[in-house]
Amino acid sequence: MKIAFIGLGNMGGGMAANLAKAGHDVKAFDLSAEALARAKEAGCEPFDTVSAAVADAEAVITMLPNGAIVKSVYTSEVIGKAPKGALLIDSSTIDVATLREVAALAGDAGYPMVDAPVSGGVAAAAGGNLTFMVGGSDEAFAAAQPVLEPMAKAVIHAGAIGAGQVAKMCNNMLLAIHMIGTCEALKMAERAGLEPQKFFEISSKSTGYCWSLNDYTPAPGVGAASPADNGYAGGFASALMLKDLRLAMDGAAHAGAKVPMGEHAKAIYEAFVDSGNGGLDFGAIFTTL
C-alpha cells in the first residue's frame, strides 16, 4: 500500500521503518531533518510537507505530540489533501473529545478513521511489537488491521471511535500506579536488609508480578534490563507519563469515575517533572525514595 506516515519521533520512526520493511510504499514527513534522514535510510520516501506526503496515499498514519497538533494537521493538511476514501489512522495519545471531533470532520469529508494508540514503548516500536488498541467501526477496523500488523504484536478492536484512547489512558494510569508501587517495594526491601535482586527473584514469581517489575525493573542492576541501567535515559519519558496521567484525570472527570490512586500517581509525577526530571524514564521515580 501507499502509506503516508506523519510524525517520526521516538515511536513513529520505528513504526514507519517496520512498514517499509514489510514492503509498503511509505511516504514520510516530520519537522526534523534528522528524523527524515533516518526514515530515508530505513526505506521510506521523505517529503517536505504533510500535504505532499498524503497526496496519493491509500492510508495516512499520524503519531503526533498532542490533540491541538493532531487537529491542526488533519484539518489543514490531510482532509481534502489525501485522496477521498483514504483510511486515516491516528496513533497519537490525545483527549477523546478532540479525537472524536477530528473523526467526525473526516467522516463528513468521506474519510474512514480509527484511533489506534499504542502500548509498548520505543523498543517495541522499533521491534514491531506494539499493542494497538483501536477505536472505530467494524469496517474501518477491518481496513486498518492489515496496515497495523507489521508494527504490532497485537491489534485489538476496543470499540467505537475514541475507545482506543479510553483504553490507552486507563492502561497508562495503571502502569504509572504499578511503577510507583514497584519502586517503593524495591527500595523498602533494600532498606529492610533484603537484597533487591533477591526481592526481584521472589516477587517476580509471586503475586507481586507485574510488567514494571518483571520486564522493566526500575532499580539499576536488578532484574530485567531497562533504562535504569543507563541512567534512566531513553525509554518512556516521565513528561510523557505525566501527559498521559493528565489525560486520564480529565477522562475520569468527564466519566464521573473516582480514581484516587490515579490522582496520587499524577501528583507524584507532577512533582518529579516540575523538579526538572521530565526527560528521564518514568522508572526514575525510584531515585526519589
PDB file of C-alpha atoms in Angstrom:
ATOM      1  CA  MET A   1       0.000   0.000   0.000  1.00  0.00           C
ATOM      2  CA  LYS A   2       0.922   3.649  -0.317  1.00  0.00           C
ATOM      3  CA  ILE A   3       1.045   4.825   3.306  1.00  0.00           C
ATOM      4  CA  ALA A   4       1.784   8.366   4.483  1.00  0.00           C
ATOM      5  CA  PHE A   5       3.386   8.424   7.935  1.00  0.00           C
ATOM      6  CA  ILE A   6       3.300  11.766   9.730  1.00  0.00           C
ATOM      7  CA  GLY A   7       5.434  12.150  12.870  1.00  0.00           C
ATOM      8  CA  LEU A   8       8.761  10.306  13.060  1.00  0.00           C
ATOM      9  CA  GLY A   9       9.743  10.780  16.676  1.00  0.00           C
ATOM     10  CA  ASN A  10      10.905   8.117  19.129  1.00  0.00           C
ATOM     11  CA  MET A  11       7.865   5.973  18.367  1.00  0.00           C
ATOM     12  CA  GLY A  12       6.932   6.974  14.839  1.00  0.00           C
ATOM     13  CA  GLY A  13      10.388   6.473  13.374  1.00  0.00           C
ATOM     14  CA  GLY A  14      10.480   2.789  14.267  1.00  0.00           C
ATOM     15  CA  MET A  15       6.876   2.276  13.235  1.00  0.00           C
ATOM     16  CA  ALA A  16       7.417   3.784   9.771  1.00  0.00           C
ATOM     17  CA  ALA A  17      10.574   1.712   9.324  1.00  0.00           C
ATOM     18  CA  ASN A  18       8.664  -1.501  10.018  1.00  0.00           C
ATOM     19  CA  LEU A  19       6.021  -0.597   7.453  1.00  0.00           C
ATOM     20  CA  ALA A  20       8.747  -0.053   4.859  1.00  0.00           C
ATOM     21  CA  LYS A  21      10.395  -3.333   5.874  1.00  0.00           C
ATOM     22  CA  ALA A  22       7.062  -5.086   5.272  1.00  0.00           C
ATOM     23  CA  GLY A  23       7.084  -3.840   1.671  1.00  0.00           C
ATOM     24  CA  HIS A  24       4.760  -0.847   1.917  1.00  0.00           C
ATOM     25  CA  ASP A  25       5.476   2.356  -0.004  1.00  0.00           C
ATOM     26  CA  VAL A  26       5.936   4.699   2.976  1.00  0.00           C
ATOM     27  CA  LYS A  27       5.844   8.447   2.385  1.00  0.00           C
ATOM     28  CA  ALA A  28       7.257  10.096   5.498  1.00  0.00           C
ATOM     29  CA  PHE A  29       7.041  13.582   6.999  1.00  0.00           C
ATOM     30  CA  ASP A  30       8.494  15.157  10.116  1.00  0.00           C
ATOM     31  CA  LEU A  31       9.624  18.647  11.055  1.00  0.00           C
ATOM     32  CA  SER A  32      13.031  17.193  11.968  1.00  0.00           C
ATOM     33  CA  ALA A  33      15.523  16.826   9.106  1.00  0.00           C
ATOM     34  CA  GLU A  34      17.389  14.202  11.146  1.00  0.00           C
ATOM     35  CA  ALA A  35      14.221  12.141  11.568  1.00  0.00           C
ATOM     36  CA  LEU A  36      13.542  12.349   7.837  1.00  0.00           C
ATOM     37  CA  ALA A  37      17.094  11.236   7.088  1.00  0.00           C
ATOM     38  CA  ARG A  38      16.717   8.200   9.366  1.00  0.00           C
ATOM     39  CA  ALA A  39      13.402   7.368   7.703  1.00  0.00           C
ATOM     40  CA  LYS A  40      15.047   7.532   4.281  1.00  0.00           C
ATOM     41  CA  GLU A  41      17.772   5.146   5.445  1.00  0.00           C
ATOM     42  CA  ALA A  42      15.016   2.776   6.620  1.00  0.00           C
ATOM     43  CA  GLY A  43      13.421   2.716   3.171  1.00  0.00           C
ATOM     44  CA  CYS A  44      10.840   5.494   3.457  1.00  0.00           C
ATOM     45  CA  GLU A  45      10.438   8.340   0.968  1.00  0.00           C
ATOM     46  CA  PRO A  46      10.827  11.720   2.737  1.00  0.00           C
ATOM     47  CA  PHE A  47       8.583  14.699   1.987  1.00  0.00           C
ATOM     48  CA  ASP A  48       8.849  18.381   2.889  1.00  0.00           C
ATOM     49  CA  THR A  49       5.148  18.871   3.686  1.00  0.00           C
ATOM     50  CA  VAL A  50       2.285  16.795   5.029  1.00  0.00           C
ATOM     51  CA  SER A  51       0.064  17.624   2.077  1.00  0.00           C
ATOM     52  CA  ALA A  52       2.688  16.331  -0.370  1.00  0.00           C
ATOM     53  CA  ALA A  53       3.184  13.137   1.636  1.00  0.00           C
ATOM     54  CA  VAL A  54      -0.540  12.319   1.670  1.00  0.00           C
ATOM     55  CA  ALA A  55      -1.279  13.340  -1.924  1.00  0.00           C
ATOM     56  CA  ASP A  56      -1.690   9.800  -3.283  1.00  0.00           C
ATOM     57  CA  ALA A  57      -1.831   7.822  -0.030  1.00  0.00           C
ATOM     58  CA  GLU A  58      -4.223   4.926   0.482  1.00  0.00           C
ATOM     59  CA  ALA A  59      -3.731   5.228   4.249  1.00  0.00           C
ATOM     60  CA  VAL A  60      -2.446   8.027   6.481  1.00  0.00           C
ATOM     61  CA  ILE A  61      -0.938   7.316   9.909  1.00  0.00           C
ATOM     62  CA  THR A  62      -0.204  10.083  12.390  1.00  0.00           C
ATOM     63  CA  MET A  63       1.906   9.893  15.550  1.00  0.00           C
ATOM     64  CA  LEU A  64       1.864  13.416  16.967  1.00  0.00           C
ATOM     65  CA  PRO A  65       2.508  15.086  20.357  1.00  0.00           C
ATOM     66  CA  ASN A  66      -0.932  16.391  21.354  1.00  0.00           C
ATOM     67  CA  GLY A  67      -4.539  16.956  20.383  1.00  0.00           C
ATOM     68  CA  ALA A  68      -4.085  20.523  19.132  1.00  0.00           C
ATOM     69  CA  ILE A  69      -1.427  19.405  16.661  1.00  0.00           C
ATOM     70  CA  VAL A  70      -3.494  16.401  15.572  1.00  0.00           C
ATOM     71  CA  LYS A  71      -6.492  18.632  14.869  1.00  0.00           C
ATOM     72  CA  SER A  72      -4.388  21.189  13.003  1.00  0.00           C
ATOM     73  CA  VAL A  73      -2.644  18.596  10.820  1.00  0.00           C
ATOM     74  CA  TYR A  74      -5.849  16.793   9.869  1.00  0.00           C
ATOM     75  CA  THR A  75      -7.960  19.874   9.218  1.00  0.00           C
ATOM     76  CA  SER A  76      -5.336  21.843   7.282  1.00  0.00           C
ATOM     77  CA  GLU A  77      -3.144  19.226   5.619  1.00  0.00           C
ATOM     78  CA  VAL A  78      -4.829  15.817   5.448  1.00  0.00           C
ATOM     79  CA  ILE A  79      -8.602  16.202   4.972  1.00  0.00           C
ATOM     80  CA  GLY A  80      -9.098  17.404   1.414  1.00  0.00           C
ATOM     81  CA  LYS A  81      -5.449  16.793   0.505  1.00  0.00           C
ATOM     82  CA  ALA A  82      -5.358  12.984   0.742  1.00  0.00           C
ATOM     83  CA  PRO A  83      -7.441  11.090  -1.855  1.00  0.00           C
ATOM     84  CA  LYS A  84     -11.072  10.822  -0.783  1.00  0.00           C
ATOM     85  CA  GLY A  85     -11.685   7.482   0.887  1.00  0.00           C
ATOM     86  CA  ALA A  86      -8.114   7.109   2.193  1.00  0.00           C
ATOM     87  CA  LEU A  87      -8.046   5.403   5.585  1.00  0.00           C
ATOM     88  CA  LEU A  88      -6.976   7.730   8.404  1.00  0.00           C
ATOM     89  CA  ILE A  89      -5.259   6.207  11.461  1.00  0.00           C
ATOM     90  CA  ASP A  90      -4.272   8.379  14.410  1.00  0.00           C
ATOM     91  CA  SER A  91      -1.858   6.628  16.771  1.00  0.00           C
ATOM     92  CA  SER A  92      -1.208   9.695  18.911  1.00  0.00           C
ATOM     93  CA  THR A  93      -2.255   9.748  22.549  1.00  0.00           C
ATOM     94  CA  ILE A  94      -4.749  12.611  22.852  1.00  0.00           C
ATOM     95  CA  ASP A  95      -8.019  13.508  24.539  1.00  0.00           C
ATOM     96  CA  VAL A  96     -11.123  11.664  23.418  1.00  0.00           C
ATOM     97  CA  ALA A  97     -13.110  14.812  22.612  1.00  0.00           C
ATOM     98  CA  THR A  98     -10.554  16.113  20.110  1.00  0.00           C
ATOM     99  CA  LEU A  99     -10.188  12.691  18.504  1.00  0.00           C
ATOM    100  CA  ARG A 100     -13.932  12.358  18.019  1.00  0.00           C
ATOM    101  CA  GLU A 101     -14.174  15.892  16.626  1.00  0.00           C
ATOM    102  CA  VAL A 102     -11.463  15.168  14.050  1.00  0.00           C
ATOM    103  CA  ALA A 103     -13.037  11.807  13.171  1.00  0.00           C
ATOM    104  CA  ALA A 104     -16.419  13.471  12.613  1.00  0.00           C
ATOM    105  CA  LEU A 105     -14.847  16.044  10.284  1.00  0.00           C
ATOM    106  CA  ALA A 106     -13.044  13.270   8.427  1.00  0.00           C
ATOM    107  CA  GLY A 107     -16.213  11.213   8.104  1.00  0.00           C
ATOM    108  CA  ASP A 108     -18.159  14.177   6.752  1.00  0.00           C
ATOM    109  CA  ALA A 109     -15.451  14.615   4.102  1.00  0.00           C
ATOM    110  CA  GLY A 110     -15.550  10.944   3.067  1.00  0.00           C
ATOM    111  CA  TYR A 111     -12.628   9.513   5.027  1.00  0.00           C
ATOM    112  CA  PRO A 112     -12.964   6.472   7.317  1.00  0.00           C
ATOM    113  CA  MET A 113     -10.939   6.954  10.505  1.00  0.00           C
ATOM    114  CA  VAL A 114      -9.778   4.975  13.525  1.00  0.00           C
ATOM    115  CA  ASP A 115      -7.922   5.937  16.659  1.00  0.00           C
ATOM    116  CA  ALA A 116      -5.093   3.458  17.301  1.00  0.00           C
ATOM    117  CA  PRO A 117      -2.903   4.486  20.241  1.00  0.00           C
ATOM    118  CA  VAL A 118      -0.152   2.085  21.210  1.00  0.00           C
ATOM    119  CA  SER A 119       1.432   0.398  24.198  1.00  0.00           C
ATOM    120  CA  GLY A 120       4.954  -0.981  24.305  1.00  0.00           C
ATOM    121  CA  GLY A 121       7.470   1.849  24.236  1.00  0.00           C
ATOM    122  CA  VAL A 122      10.377   2.743  21.968  1.00  0.00           C
ATOM    123  CA  ALA A 123      11.920  -0.740  21.867  1.00  0.00           C
ATOM    124  CA  ALA A 124       8.594  -2.303  20.882  1.00  0.00           C
ATOM    125  CA  ALA A 125       8.087   0.364  18.203  1.00  0.00           C
ATOM    126  CA  ALA A 126      11.490  -0.455  16.722  1.00  0.00           C
ATOM    127  CA  GLY A 127      10.899  -4.202  17.009  1.00  0.00           C
ATOM    128  CA  GLY A 128       7.376  -4.240  15.590  1.00  0.00           C
ATOM    129  CA  ASN A 129       5.937  -5.481  18.883  1.00  0.00           C
ATOM    130  CA  LEU A 130       3.432  -2.784  19.782  1.00  0.00           C
ATOM    131  CA  THR A 131      -0.073  -3.387  21.051  1.00  0.00           C
ATOM    132  CA  PHE A 132      -2.621  -1.291  19.138  1.00  0.00           C
ATOM    133  CA  MET A 133      -5.936  -0.507  20.843  1.00  0.00           C
ATOM    134  CA  VAL A 134      -8.233   0.544  18.022  1.00  0.00           C
ATOM    135  CA  GLY A 135     -11.456   2.551  18.079  1.00  0.00           C
ATOM    136  CA  GLY A 136     -13.705   2.744  15.042  1.00  0.00           C
ATOM    137  CA  SER A 137     -16.402   0.998  13.050  1.00  0.00           C
ATOM    138  CA  ASP A 138     -16.109  -2.701  12.223  1.00  0.00           C
ATOM    139  CA  GLU A 139     -15.405  -1.798   8.592  1.00  0.00           C
ATOM    140  CA  ALA A 140     -12.714   0.748   9.453  1.00  0.00           C
ATOM    141  CA  PHE A 141     -11.060  -1.667  11.884  1.00  0.00           C
ATOM    142  CA  ALA A 142     -11.014  -4.409   9.232  1.00  0.00           C
ATOM    143  CA  ALA A 143      -9.282  -1.983   6.849  1.00  0.00           C
ATOM    144  CA  ALA A 144      -6.813  -0.800   9.490  1.00  0.00           C
ATOM    145  CA  GLN A 145      -5.793  -4.212  10.831  1.00  0.00           C
ATOM    146  CA  PRO A 146      -3.511  -5.289   7.935  1.00  0.00           C
ATOM    147  CA  VAL A 147      -1.919  -1.821   7.917  1.00  0.00           C
ATOM    148  CA  LEU A 148      -1.106  -2.039  11.627  1.00  0.00           C
ATOM    149  CA  GLU A 149       0.033  -5.663  11.771  1.00  0.00           C
ATOM    150  CA  PRO A 150       3.644  -5.107  10.557  1.00  0.00           C
ATOM    151  CA  MET A 151       4.141  -2.839  13.578  1.00  0.00           C
ATOM    152  CA  ALA A 152       2.333  -4.993  16.114  1.00  0.00           C
ATOM    153  CA  LYS A 153       2.304  -7.994  18.376  1.00  0.00           C
ATOM    154  CA  ALA A 154      -1.436  -7.404  18.904  1.00  0.00           C
ATOM    155  CA  VAL A 155      -4.138  -5.339  17.182  1.00  0.00           C
ATOM    156  CA  ILE A 156      -7.296  -5.207  19.305  1.00  0.00           C
ATOM    157  CA  HIS A 157     -10.631  -3.643  18.390  1.00  0.00           C
ATOM    158  CA  ALA A 158     -11.591  -1.692  21.512  1.00  0.00           C
ATOM    159  CA  GLY A 159     -14.961  -0.449  20.252  1.00  0.00           C
ATOM    160  CA  ALA A 160     -16.358   2.672  18.590  1.00  0.00           C
ATOM    161  CA  ILE A 161     -14.257   5.693  17.654  1.00  0.00           C
ATOM    162  CA  GLY A 162     -12.476   7.012  20.749  1.00  0.00           C
ATOM    163  CA  ALA A 163     -12.452   3.646  22.540  1.00  0.00           C
ATOM    164  CA  GLY A 164      -8.773   3.215  21.756  1.00  0.00           C
ATOM    165  CA  GLN A 165      -7.955   6.450  23.567  1.00  0.00           C
ATOM    166  CA  VAL A 166     -10.045   5.374  26.576  1.00  0.00           C
ATOM    167  CA  ALA A 167      -8.142   2.083  26.705  1.00  0.00           C
ATOM    168  CA  LYS A 168      -4.791   3.887  26.441  1.00  0.00           C
ATOM    169  CA  MET A 169      -5.499   6.363  29.234  1.00  0.00           C
ATOM    170  CA  CYS A 170      -6.718   3.617  31.571  1.00  0.00           C
ATOM    171  CA  ASN A 171      -3.756   1.374  30.705  1.00  0.00           C
ATOM    172  CA  ASN A 172      -1.173   4.076  31.331  1.00  0.00           C
ATOM    173  CA  MET A 173      -2.810   5.159  34.565  1.00  0.00           C
ATOM    174  CA  LEU A 174      -2.499   1.556  35.729  1.00  0.00           C
ATOM    175  CA  LEU A 175       1.110   1.428  34.516  1.00  0.00           C
ATOM    176  CA  ALA A 176       2.024   4.563  36.489  1.00  0.00           C
ATOM    177  CA  ILE A 177       0.471   3.120  39.653  1.00  0.00           C
ATOM    178  CA  HIS A 178       2.316  -0.183  39.123  1.00  0.00           C
ATOM    179  CA  MET A 179       5.638   1.590  38.547  1.00  0.00           C
ATOM    180  CA  ILE A 180       5.398   3.697  41.693  1.00  0.00           C
ATOM    181  CA  GLY A 181       4.464   0.640  43.756  1.00  0.00           C
ATOM    182  CA  THR A 182       7.300  -1.375  42.216  1.00  0.00           C
ATOM    183  CA  CYS A 183       9.819   1.348  43.065  1.00  0.00           C
ATOM    184  CA  GLU A 184       8.544   1.587  46.636  1.00  0.00           C
ATOM    185  CA  ALA A 185       8.710  -2.181  47.174  1.00  0.00           C
ATOM    186  CA  LEU A 186      12.232  -2.489  45.756  1.00  0.00           C
ATOM    187  CA  LYS A 187      13.501   0.379  47.911  1.00  0.00           C
ATOM    188  CA  MET A 188      11.715  -0.883  51.031  1.00  0.00           C
ATOM    189  CA  ALA A 189      13.254  -4.343  50.560  1.00  0.00           C
ATOM    190  CA  GLU A 190      16.694  -2.783  50.300  1.00  0.00           C
ATOM    191  CA  ARG A 191      16.222  -0.561  53.369  1.00  0.00           C
ATOM    192  CA  ALA A 192      14.963  -3.539  55.376  1.00  0.00           C
ATOM    193  CA  GLY A 193      18.063  -5.588  54.569  1.00  0.00           C
ATOM    194  CA  LEU A 194      16.857  -7.764  51.682  1.00  0.00           C
ATOM    195  CA  GLU A 195      19.000  -7.639  48.560  1.00  0.00           C
ATOM    196  CA  PRO A 196      16.941  -6.049  45.743  1.00  0.00           C
ATOM    197  CA  GLN A 197      17.923  -8.847  43.338  1.00  0.00           C
ATOM    198  CA  LYS A 198      16.625 -11.438  45.823  1.00  0.00           C
ATOM    199  CA  PHE A 199      13.400  -9.489  46.192  1.00  0.00           C
ATOM    200  CA  PHE A 200      13.077  -9.413  42.399  1.00  0.00           C
ATOM    201  CA  GLU A 201      13.635 -13.171  42.157  1.00  0.00           C
ATOM    202  CA  ILE A 202      10.921 -13.786  44.738  1.00  0.00           C
ATOM    203  CA  SER A 203       8.293 -11.174  43.836  1.00  0.00           C
ATOM    204  CA  SER A 204       8.633 -11.695  40.075  1.00  0.00           C
ATOM    205  CA  LYS A 205       7.442 -15.261  40.662  1.00  0.00           C
ATOM    206  CA  SER A 206       4.842 -14.340  43.277  1.00  0.00           C
ATOM    207  CA  THR A 207       1.712 -12.208  43.456  1.00  0.00           C
ATOM    208  CA  GLY A 208       3.785  -9.043  43.048  1.00  0.00           C
ATOM    209  CA  TYR A 209       4.350  -9.982  39.397  1.00  0.00           C
ATOM    210  CA  CYS A 210       3.755  -7.049  37.029  1.00  0.00           C
ATOM    211  CA  TRP A 211       5.317  -5.638  33.872  1.00  0.00           C
ATOM    212  CA  SER A 212       7.091  -2.834  35.736  1.00  0.00           C
ATOM    213  CA  LEU A 213       8.869  -5.365  37.949  1.00  0.00           C
ATOM    214  CA  ASN A 214       9.381  -8.341  35.635  1.00  0.00           C
ATOM    215  CA  ASP A 215      10.093  -6.693  32.290  1.00  0.00           C
ATOM    216  CA  TYR A 216      11.176  -3.113  33.068  1.00  0.00           C
ATOM    217  CA  THR A 217      12.799  -3.273  36.509  1.00  0.00           C
ATOM    218  CA  PRO A 218      13.384   0.332  37.676  1.00  0.00           C
ATOM    219  CA  ALA A 219      16.336  -0.450  40.009  1.00  0.00           C
ATOM    220  CA  PRO A 220      19.785  -0.311  38.346  1.00  0.00           C
ATOM    221  CA  GLY A 221      21.447  -3.680  38.007  1.00  0.00           C
ATOM    222  CA  VAL A 222      18.409  -5.590  39.232  1.00  0.00           C
ATOM    223  CA  GLY A 223      16.126  -7.904  37.277  1.00  0.00           C
ATOM    224  CA  ALA A 224      15.315  -7.138  33.662  1.00  0.00           C
ATOM    225  CA  ALA A 225      17.354  -4.684  31.607  1.00  0.00           C
ATOM    226  CA  SER A 226      15.710  -1.264  31.422  1.00  0.00           C
ATOM    227  CA  PRO A 227      16.622   2.432  31.145  1.00  0.00           C
ATOM    228  CA  ALA A 228      17.528   2.206  34.862  1.00  0.00           C
ATOM    229  CA  ASP A 229      20.730   0.509  33.702  1.00  0.00           C
ATOM    230  CA  ASN A 230      21.558   3.520  31.522  1.00  0.00           C
ATOM    231  CA  GLY A 231      20.988   6.377  33.951  1.00  0.00           C
ATOM    232  CA  TYR A 232      17.260   6.355  33.105  1.00  0.00           C
ATOM    233  CA  ALA A 233      17.993   7.655  29.623  1.00  0.00           C
ATOM    234  CA  GLY A 234      15.667   6.650  26.790  1.00  0.00           C
ATOM    235  CA  GLY A 235      12.549   4.622  27.432  1.00  0.00           C
ATOM    236  CA  PHE A 236       9.280   6.384  28.238  1.00  0.00           C
ATOM    237  CA  ALA A 237       9.909   9.930  29.431  1.00  0.00           C
ATOM    238  CA  SER A 238       8.363  10.992  32.725  1.00  0.00           C
ATOM    239  CA  ALA A 239       6.967  14.092  30.999  1.00  0.00           C
ATOM    240  CA  LEU A 240       5.036  11.832  28.623  1.00  0.00           C
ATOM    241  CA  MET A 241       3.739   9.741  31.511  1.00  0.00           C
ATOM    242  CA  LEU A 242       2.558  12.943  33.178  1.00  0.00           C
ATOM    243  CA  LYS A 243       0.833  13.978  29.941  1.00  0.00           C
ATOM    244  CA  ASP A 244      -0.981  10.631  29.840  1.00  0.00           C
ATOM    245  CA  LEU A 245      -1.959  10.874  33.508  1.00  0.00           C
ATOM    246  CA  ARG A 246      -3.428  14.333  32.953  1.00  0.00           C
ATOM    247  CA  LEU A 247      -5.442  12.958  30.043  1.00  0.00           C
ATOM    248  CA  ALA A 248      -6.601  10.117  32.301  1.00  0.00           C
ATOM    249  CA  MET A 249      -7.674  12.501  35.053  1.00  0.00           C
ATOM    250  CA  ASP A 250      -9.610  14.614  32.545  1.00  0.00           C
ATOM    251  CA  GLY A 251     -11.208  11.446  31.203  1.00  0.00           C
ATOM    252  CA  ALA A 252     -12.116  10.297  34.710  1.00  0.00           C
ATOM    253  CA  ALA A 253     -13.709  13.662  35.463  1.00  0.00           C
ATOM    254  CA  HIS A 254     -15.830  13.515  32.296  1.00  0.00           C
ATOM    255  CA  ALA A 255     -16.854   9.931  33.049  1.00  0.00           C
ATOM    256  CA  GLY A 256     -17.624  10.608  36.716  1.00  0.00           C
ATOM    257  CA  ALA A 257     -15.093   7.943  37.752  1.00  0.00           C
ATOM    258  CA  LYS A 258     -13.264   8.023  41.095  1.00  0.00           C
ATOM    259  CA  VAL A 259      -9.529   7.351  40.661  1.00  0.00           C
ATOM    260  CA  PRO A 260      -7.746   8.265  43.931  1.00  0.00           C
ATOM    261  CA  MET A 261      -4.658   6.170  43.121  1.00  0.00           C
ATOM    262  CA  GLY A 262      -4.526   7.736  39.671  1.00  0.00           C
ATOM    263  CA  GLU A 263      -4.742  11.217  41.201  1.00  0.00           C
ATOM    264  CA  HIS A 264      -1.914  10.389  43.594  1.00  0.00           C
ATOM    265  CA  ALA A 265       0.230   8.979  40.770  1.00  0.00           C
ATOM    266  CA  LYS A 266      -0.332  12.183  38.800  1.00  0.00           C
ATOM    267  CA  ALA A 267       0.750  14.291  41.782  1.00  0.00           C
ATOM    268  CA  ILE A 268       3.928  12.212  42.200  1.00  0.00           C
ATOM    269  CA  TYR A 269       4.894  12.515  38.532  1.00  0.00           C
ATOM    270  CA  GLU A 270       3.954  16.190  38.504  1.00  0.00           C
ATOM    271  CA  ALA A 271       6.374  16.929  41.341  1.00  0.00           C
ATOM    272  CA  PHE A 272       9.066  14.819  39.660  1.00  0.00           C
ATOM    273  CA  VAL A 273       8.716  16.534  36.284  1.00  0.00           C
ATOM    274  CA  ASP A 274       8.462  20.006  37.850  1.00  0.00           C
ATOM    275  CA  SER A 275      11.805  19.318  39.522  1.00  0.00           C
ATOM    276  CA  GLY A 276      13.464  19.082  36.115  1.00  0.00           C
ATOM    277  CA  ASN A 277      13.252  15.345  35.524  1.00  0.00           C
ATOM    278  CA  GLY A 278      10.826  15.258  32.621  1.00  0.00           C
ATOM    279  CA  GLY A 279      13.358  13.778  30.229  1.00  0.00           C
ATOM    280  CA  LEU A 280      14.176  10.811  32.463  1.00  0.00           C
ATOM    281  CA  ASP A 281      12.434   7.476  32.030  1.00  0.00           C
ATOM    282  CA  PHE A 282       9.334   7.135  34.194  1.00  0.00           C
ATOM    283  CA  GLY A 283      11.054   4.416  36.248  1.00  0.00           C
ATOM    284  CA  ALA A 284      13.359   7.109  37.635  1.00  0.00           C
ATOM    285  CA  ILE A 285      10.769   7.652  40.362  1.00  0.00           C
ATOM    286  CA  PHE A 286      12.954   5.023  42.082  1.00  0.00           C
ATOM    287  CA  THR A 287      15.605   7.709  42.655  1.00  0.00           C
ATOM    288  CA  THR A 288      13.262   9.819  44.795  1.00  0.00           C
ATOM    289  CA  LEU A 289      12.678   7.199  47.509  1.00  0.00           C
TER     290      LEU A 289
END
